[in-house]
Coordinates of C-alpha atoms (C1' of nucleotides) in Angstrom, one line a residue:
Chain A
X300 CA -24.7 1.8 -19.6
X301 CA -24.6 4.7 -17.6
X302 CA -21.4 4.8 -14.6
X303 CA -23.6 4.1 -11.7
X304 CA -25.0 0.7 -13.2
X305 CA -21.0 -0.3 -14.5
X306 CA -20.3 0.9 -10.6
X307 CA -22.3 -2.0 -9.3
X308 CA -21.6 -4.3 -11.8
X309 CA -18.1 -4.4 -11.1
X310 CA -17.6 -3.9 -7.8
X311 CA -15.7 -0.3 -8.0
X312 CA -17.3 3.3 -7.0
X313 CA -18.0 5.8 -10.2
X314 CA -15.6 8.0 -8.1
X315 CA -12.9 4.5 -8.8
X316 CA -14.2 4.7 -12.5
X317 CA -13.7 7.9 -12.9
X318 CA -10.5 8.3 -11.5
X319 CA -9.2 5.0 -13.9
X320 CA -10.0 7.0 -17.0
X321 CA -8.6 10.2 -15.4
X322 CA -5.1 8.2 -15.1
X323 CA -5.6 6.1 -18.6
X324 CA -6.2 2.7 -17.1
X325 CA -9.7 2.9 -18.8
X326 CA -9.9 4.5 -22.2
X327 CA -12.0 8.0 -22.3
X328 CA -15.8 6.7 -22.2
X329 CA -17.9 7.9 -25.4
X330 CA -20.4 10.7 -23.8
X331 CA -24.8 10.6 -23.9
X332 CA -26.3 13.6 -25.3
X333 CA -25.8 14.8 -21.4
X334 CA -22.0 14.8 -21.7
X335 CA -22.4 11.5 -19.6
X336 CA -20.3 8.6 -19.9
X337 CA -22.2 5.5 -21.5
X338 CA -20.4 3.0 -21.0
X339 CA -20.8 -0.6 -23.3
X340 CA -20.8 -4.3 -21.7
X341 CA -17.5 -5.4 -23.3
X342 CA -15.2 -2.8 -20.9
X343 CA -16.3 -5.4 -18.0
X344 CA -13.9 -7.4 -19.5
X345 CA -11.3 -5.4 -19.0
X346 CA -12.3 -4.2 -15.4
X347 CA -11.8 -7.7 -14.4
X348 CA -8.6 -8.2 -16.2
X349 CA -7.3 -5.4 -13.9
X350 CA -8.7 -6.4 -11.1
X351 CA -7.1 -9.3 -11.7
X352 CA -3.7 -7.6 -12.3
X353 CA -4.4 -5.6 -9.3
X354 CA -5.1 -8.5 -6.7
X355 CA -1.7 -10.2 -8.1
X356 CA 0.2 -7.4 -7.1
X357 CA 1.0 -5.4 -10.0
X358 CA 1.4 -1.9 -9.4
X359 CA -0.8 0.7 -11.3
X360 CA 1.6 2.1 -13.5
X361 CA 2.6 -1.4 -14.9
X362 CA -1.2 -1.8 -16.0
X363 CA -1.0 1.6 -17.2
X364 CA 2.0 0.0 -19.6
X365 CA -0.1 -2.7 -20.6
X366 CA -3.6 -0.8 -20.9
X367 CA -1.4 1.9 -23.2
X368 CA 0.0 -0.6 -25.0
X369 CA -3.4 -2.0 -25.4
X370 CA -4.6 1.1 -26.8
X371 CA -2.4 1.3 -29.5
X372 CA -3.3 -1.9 -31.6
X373 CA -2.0 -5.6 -32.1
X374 CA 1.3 -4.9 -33.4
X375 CA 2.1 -4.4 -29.4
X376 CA 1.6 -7.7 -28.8
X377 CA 5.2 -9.0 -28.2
X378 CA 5.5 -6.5 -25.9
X379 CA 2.2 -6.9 -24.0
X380 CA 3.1 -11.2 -23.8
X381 CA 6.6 -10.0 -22.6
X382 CA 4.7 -7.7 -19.7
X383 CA 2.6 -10.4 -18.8
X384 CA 5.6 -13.4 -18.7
X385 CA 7.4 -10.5 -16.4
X386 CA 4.3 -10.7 -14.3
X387 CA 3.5 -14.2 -13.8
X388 CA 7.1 -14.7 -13.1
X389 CA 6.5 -12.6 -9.9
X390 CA 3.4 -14.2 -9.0
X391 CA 4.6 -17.5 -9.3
X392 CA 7.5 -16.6 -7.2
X393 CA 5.1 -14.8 -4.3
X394 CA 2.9 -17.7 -4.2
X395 CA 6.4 -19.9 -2.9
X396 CA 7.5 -17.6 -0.9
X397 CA 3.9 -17.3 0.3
X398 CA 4.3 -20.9 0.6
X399 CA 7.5 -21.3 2.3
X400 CA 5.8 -18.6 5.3
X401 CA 3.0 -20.8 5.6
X402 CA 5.0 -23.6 7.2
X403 CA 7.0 -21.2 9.1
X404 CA 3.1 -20.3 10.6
X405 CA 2.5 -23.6 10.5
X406 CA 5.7 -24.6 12.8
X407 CA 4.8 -21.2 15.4
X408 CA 1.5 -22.2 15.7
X409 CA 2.3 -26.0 16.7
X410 CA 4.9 -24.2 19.0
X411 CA 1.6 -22.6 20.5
X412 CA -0.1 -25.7 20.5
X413 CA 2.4 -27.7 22.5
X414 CA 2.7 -24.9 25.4
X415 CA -1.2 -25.4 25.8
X416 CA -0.9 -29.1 26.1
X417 CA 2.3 -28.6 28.9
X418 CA 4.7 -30.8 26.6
X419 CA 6.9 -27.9 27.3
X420 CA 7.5 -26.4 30.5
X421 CA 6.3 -22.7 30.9
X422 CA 9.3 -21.4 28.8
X423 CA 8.1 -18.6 25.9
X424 CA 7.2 -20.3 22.5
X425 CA 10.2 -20.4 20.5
X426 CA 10.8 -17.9 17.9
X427 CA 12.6 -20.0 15.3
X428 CA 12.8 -19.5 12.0
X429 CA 14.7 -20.8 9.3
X430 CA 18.3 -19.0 9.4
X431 CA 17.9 -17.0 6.2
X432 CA 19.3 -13.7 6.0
X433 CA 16.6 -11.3 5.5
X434 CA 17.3 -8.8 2.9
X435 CA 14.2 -7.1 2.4
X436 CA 16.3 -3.6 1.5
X437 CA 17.4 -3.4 -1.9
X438 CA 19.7 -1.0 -3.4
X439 CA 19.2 3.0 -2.1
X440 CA 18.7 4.8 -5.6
X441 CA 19.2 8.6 -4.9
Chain B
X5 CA 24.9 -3.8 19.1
X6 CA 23.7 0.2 18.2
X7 CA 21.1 0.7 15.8
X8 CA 23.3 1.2 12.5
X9 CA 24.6 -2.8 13.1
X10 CA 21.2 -4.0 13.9
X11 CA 20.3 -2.4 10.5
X12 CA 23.3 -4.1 8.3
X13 CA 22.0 -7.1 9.9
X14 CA 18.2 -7.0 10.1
X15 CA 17.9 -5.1 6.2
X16 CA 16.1 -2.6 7.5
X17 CA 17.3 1.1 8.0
X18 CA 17.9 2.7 11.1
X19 CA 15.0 5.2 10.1
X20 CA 12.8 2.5 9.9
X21 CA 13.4 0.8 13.2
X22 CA 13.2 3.9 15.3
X23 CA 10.0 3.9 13.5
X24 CA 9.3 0.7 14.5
X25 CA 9.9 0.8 18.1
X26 CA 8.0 4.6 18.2
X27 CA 4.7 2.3 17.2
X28 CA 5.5 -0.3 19.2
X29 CA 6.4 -3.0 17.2
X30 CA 9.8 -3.3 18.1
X31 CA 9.9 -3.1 22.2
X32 CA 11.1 0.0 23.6
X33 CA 15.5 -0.5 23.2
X34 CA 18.0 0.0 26.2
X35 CA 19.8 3.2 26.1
X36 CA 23.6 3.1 26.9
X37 CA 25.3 6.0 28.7
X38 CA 25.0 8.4 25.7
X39 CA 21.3 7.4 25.3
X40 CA 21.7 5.5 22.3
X41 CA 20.3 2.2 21.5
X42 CA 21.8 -1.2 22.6
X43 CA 20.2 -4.3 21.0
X44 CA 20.7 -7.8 22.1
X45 CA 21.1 -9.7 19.0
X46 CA 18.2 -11.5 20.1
X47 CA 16.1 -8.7 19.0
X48 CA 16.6 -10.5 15.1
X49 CA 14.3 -13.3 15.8
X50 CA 11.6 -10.9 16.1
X51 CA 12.6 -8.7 13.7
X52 CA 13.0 -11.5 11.0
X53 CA 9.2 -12.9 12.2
X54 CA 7.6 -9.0 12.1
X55 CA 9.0 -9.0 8.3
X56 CA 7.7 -12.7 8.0
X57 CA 4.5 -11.4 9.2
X58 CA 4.8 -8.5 6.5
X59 CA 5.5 -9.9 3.4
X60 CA 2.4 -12.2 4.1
X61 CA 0.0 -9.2 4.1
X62 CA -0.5 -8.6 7.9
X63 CA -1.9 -4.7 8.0
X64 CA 0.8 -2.9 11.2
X65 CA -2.3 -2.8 13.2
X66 CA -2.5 -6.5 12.9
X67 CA 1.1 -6.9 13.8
X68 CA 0.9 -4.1 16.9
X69 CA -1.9 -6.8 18.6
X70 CA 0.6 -9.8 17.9
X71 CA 3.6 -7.5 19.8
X72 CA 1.6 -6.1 22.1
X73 CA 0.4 -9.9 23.4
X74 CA 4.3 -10.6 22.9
X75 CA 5.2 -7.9 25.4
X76 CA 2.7 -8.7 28.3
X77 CA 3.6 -12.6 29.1
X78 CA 2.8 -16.0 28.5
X79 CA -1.0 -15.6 29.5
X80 CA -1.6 -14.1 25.8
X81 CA -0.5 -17.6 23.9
X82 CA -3.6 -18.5 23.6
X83 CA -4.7 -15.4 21.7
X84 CA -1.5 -15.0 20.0
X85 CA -2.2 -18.6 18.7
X86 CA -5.6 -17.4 17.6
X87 CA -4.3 -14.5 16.1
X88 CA -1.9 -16.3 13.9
X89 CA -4.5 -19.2 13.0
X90 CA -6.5 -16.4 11.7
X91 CA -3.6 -15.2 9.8
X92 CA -2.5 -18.8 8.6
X93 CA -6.1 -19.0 6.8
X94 CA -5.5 -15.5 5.0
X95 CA -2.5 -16.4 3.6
X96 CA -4.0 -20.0 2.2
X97 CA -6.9 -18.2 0.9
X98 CA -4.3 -15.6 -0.7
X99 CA -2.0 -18.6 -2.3
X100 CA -5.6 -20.2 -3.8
X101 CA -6.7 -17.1 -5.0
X102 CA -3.0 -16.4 -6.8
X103 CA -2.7 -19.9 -8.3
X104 CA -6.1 -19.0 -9.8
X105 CA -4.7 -15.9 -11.5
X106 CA -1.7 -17.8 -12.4
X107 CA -3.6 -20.2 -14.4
X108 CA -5.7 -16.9 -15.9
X109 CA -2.7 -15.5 -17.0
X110 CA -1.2 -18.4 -18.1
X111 CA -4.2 -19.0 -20.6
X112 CA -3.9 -15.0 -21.2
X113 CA 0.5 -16.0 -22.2
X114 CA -0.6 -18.9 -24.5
X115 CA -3.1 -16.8 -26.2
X116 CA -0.7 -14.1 -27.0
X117 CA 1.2 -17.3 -28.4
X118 CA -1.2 -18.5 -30.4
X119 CA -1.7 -15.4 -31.9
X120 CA 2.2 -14.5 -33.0
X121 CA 2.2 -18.0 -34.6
X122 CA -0.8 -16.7 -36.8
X123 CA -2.8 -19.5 -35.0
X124 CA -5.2 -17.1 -34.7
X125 CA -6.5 -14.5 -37.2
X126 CA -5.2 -10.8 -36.9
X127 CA -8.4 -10.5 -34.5
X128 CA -7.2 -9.0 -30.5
X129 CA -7.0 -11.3 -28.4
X130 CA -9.6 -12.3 -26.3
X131 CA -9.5 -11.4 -23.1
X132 CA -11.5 -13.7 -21.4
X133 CA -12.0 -14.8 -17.7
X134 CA -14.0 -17.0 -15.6
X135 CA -17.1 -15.2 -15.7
X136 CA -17.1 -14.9 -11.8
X137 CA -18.7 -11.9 -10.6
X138 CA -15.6 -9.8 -9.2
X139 CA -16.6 -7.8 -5.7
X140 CA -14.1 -5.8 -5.0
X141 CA -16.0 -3.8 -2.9
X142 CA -17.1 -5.0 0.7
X143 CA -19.8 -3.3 2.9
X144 CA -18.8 0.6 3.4
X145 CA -19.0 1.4 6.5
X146 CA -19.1 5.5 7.8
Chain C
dG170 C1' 41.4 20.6 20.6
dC171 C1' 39.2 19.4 16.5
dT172 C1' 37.1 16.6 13.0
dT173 C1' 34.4 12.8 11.8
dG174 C1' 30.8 9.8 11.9
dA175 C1' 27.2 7.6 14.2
dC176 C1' 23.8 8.5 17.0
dT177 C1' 19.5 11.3 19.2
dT178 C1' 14.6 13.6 18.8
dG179 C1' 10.5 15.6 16.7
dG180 C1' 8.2 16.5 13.0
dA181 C1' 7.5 17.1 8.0
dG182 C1' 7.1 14.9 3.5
dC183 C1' 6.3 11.2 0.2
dG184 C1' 4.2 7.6 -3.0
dC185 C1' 0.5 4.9 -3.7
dA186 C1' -4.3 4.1 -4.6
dC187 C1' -8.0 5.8 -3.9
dT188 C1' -12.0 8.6 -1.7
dC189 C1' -14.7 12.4 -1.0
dG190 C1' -16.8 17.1 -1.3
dA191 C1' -18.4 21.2 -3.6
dA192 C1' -20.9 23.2 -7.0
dG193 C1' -23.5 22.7 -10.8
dG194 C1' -26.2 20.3 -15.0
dG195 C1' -29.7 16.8 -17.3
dG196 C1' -33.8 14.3 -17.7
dT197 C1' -37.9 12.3 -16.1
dA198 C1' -42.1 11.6 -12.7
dG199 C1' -45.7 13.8 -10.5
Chain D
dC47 C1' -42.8 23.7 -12.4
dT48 C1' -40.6 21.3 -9.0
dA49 C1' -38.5 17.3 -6.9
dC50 C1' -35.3 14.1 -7.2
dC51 C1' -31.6 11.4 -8.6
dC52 C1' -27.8 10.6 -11.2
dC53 C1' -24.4 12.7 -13.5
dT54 C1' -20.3 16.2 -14.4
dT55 C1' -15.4 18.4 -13.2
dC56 C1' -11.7 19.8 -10.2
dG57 C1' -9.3 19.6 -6.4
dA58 C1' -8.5 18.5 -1.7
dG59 C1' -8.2 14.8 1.8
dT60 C1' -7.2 10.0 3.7
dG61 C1' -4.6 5.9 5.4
dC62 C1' -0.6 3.3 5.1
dG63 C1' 4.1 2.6 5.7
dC64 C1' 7.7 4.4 5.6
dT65 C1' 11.6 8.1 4.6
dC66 C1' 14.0 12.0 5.4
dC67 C1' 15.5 16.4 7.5
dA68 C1' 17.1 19.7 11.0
dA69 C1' 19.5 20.5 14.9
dG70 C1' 21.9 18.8 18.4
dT71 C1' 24.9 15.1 21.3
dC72 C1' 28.6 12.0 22.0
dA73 C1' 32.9 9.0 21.5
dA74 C1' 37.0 7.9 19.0
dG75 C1' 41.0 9.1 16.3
dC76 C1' 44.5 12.4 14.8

DNA sequence: GCTTGACTTGGAGCGCACTCGAAGGGGTAG
DNA sequence: CTACCCCTTCGAGTGCGCTCCAAGTCAAGC
């Protein structure tokens, strides 16, 4: 499989393709007579697993830990489950915080809906959130 | 309160929320007699709900309609409602799609498992997914 | 009066993850 | 032989969201 027909089959540009192998999130692609990359089925596997670490958040150069570890055999494998528990500790922890927002929205947008029905005077909507501190800045390295 | 306070207290810098109000996010602050910011503490509401609206994937842009409606009355609710309905349904679909992945890499955990009890033979393991077509890639436009 | 520290502005720089362009080569159809 | 299309590499450019710097102002404390 050549990179135009992977291209389409998995959703990224050649340019995207390219520039994975360029970085070592895809290992180098055997090269056609041509000096073209021919590419076989099973690496749509992978594509999708990092797509799938993508979409949850995890930065490139985490995969690139994990694909580098792939690429060095199973005797990586404690280290590769350790990367992964690491990971779906985040996720788990985005989706309730994710969570926790949506009833915040939830709360605004019955705030919204009240003002439209007159059950409140014409006062602004609240802006009431739970009184959590917000400490979104973590410690200044440098 | 001058800028450095409303930073200790909001968690962002001071950097970040002259930034802020240069877009437009944050409304434009009063000067005192040496030109420097004065906050009302009531500025935190909003501050804590912009970084409410940010941790739940709203783009700036998205965020610069929602202030820009704030800043120009009550006659907006309606479209500030439907702005944040909008939003409400991204963030639902994005809590589906990560309780997916969780369950993905969950079956990706117990596979690594498996394979350090010797469950499995020395073969990789497999990474496997739902065999969904991933499209990463939406209509490009230009 | 002088130092210190927090503040001001405008603009440059950064890290991330692509995204694209230029210039050229390969292989097949007509 | 000539189109034509897909491929190659290298390197520059893009959009986002900050992040920081330089040069200067101002108020308070010693």
């Amino acid at each position: 499989m050549k990179i135009g027909e992977l291209a389409r089959r998995c959703g990224l540009t050649a340019h995207t393709l390219r520039y994975y192998e360029r970085i070592g999130l895809l290992p180098y692609a055997d090269r056609d007579a041509g000096q073209q990359r021919d590419y076989d089925a099973s690496i749509l596997v992978w594509i999708e697993f990092l797509h799938r670490l993508k979409t949850t958040g995890m930065p490139i150069r985490d995969m690139l830990r994990y694909a580098k570890l792939r690429g060095t055999g199973d005797a990586t494998n404690g280290e590769r489950r350790l990367l992964l528990e690491t990971h779906r500790v985040a996720v788990a922890a985005r989706i309730a915080s994710l969570q926790d927002s949506l009833s915040v929205l939830d709360a605004k947008i019955a705030g919204y809906g009240e003002a439209e029905q007159g059950l409140s005077t014409h006062a602004p909507v609240i802006e009431t959130e739970s009184g959590r501190p917000l400490r979104a800045r973590t410690a200044r390295a440098r």
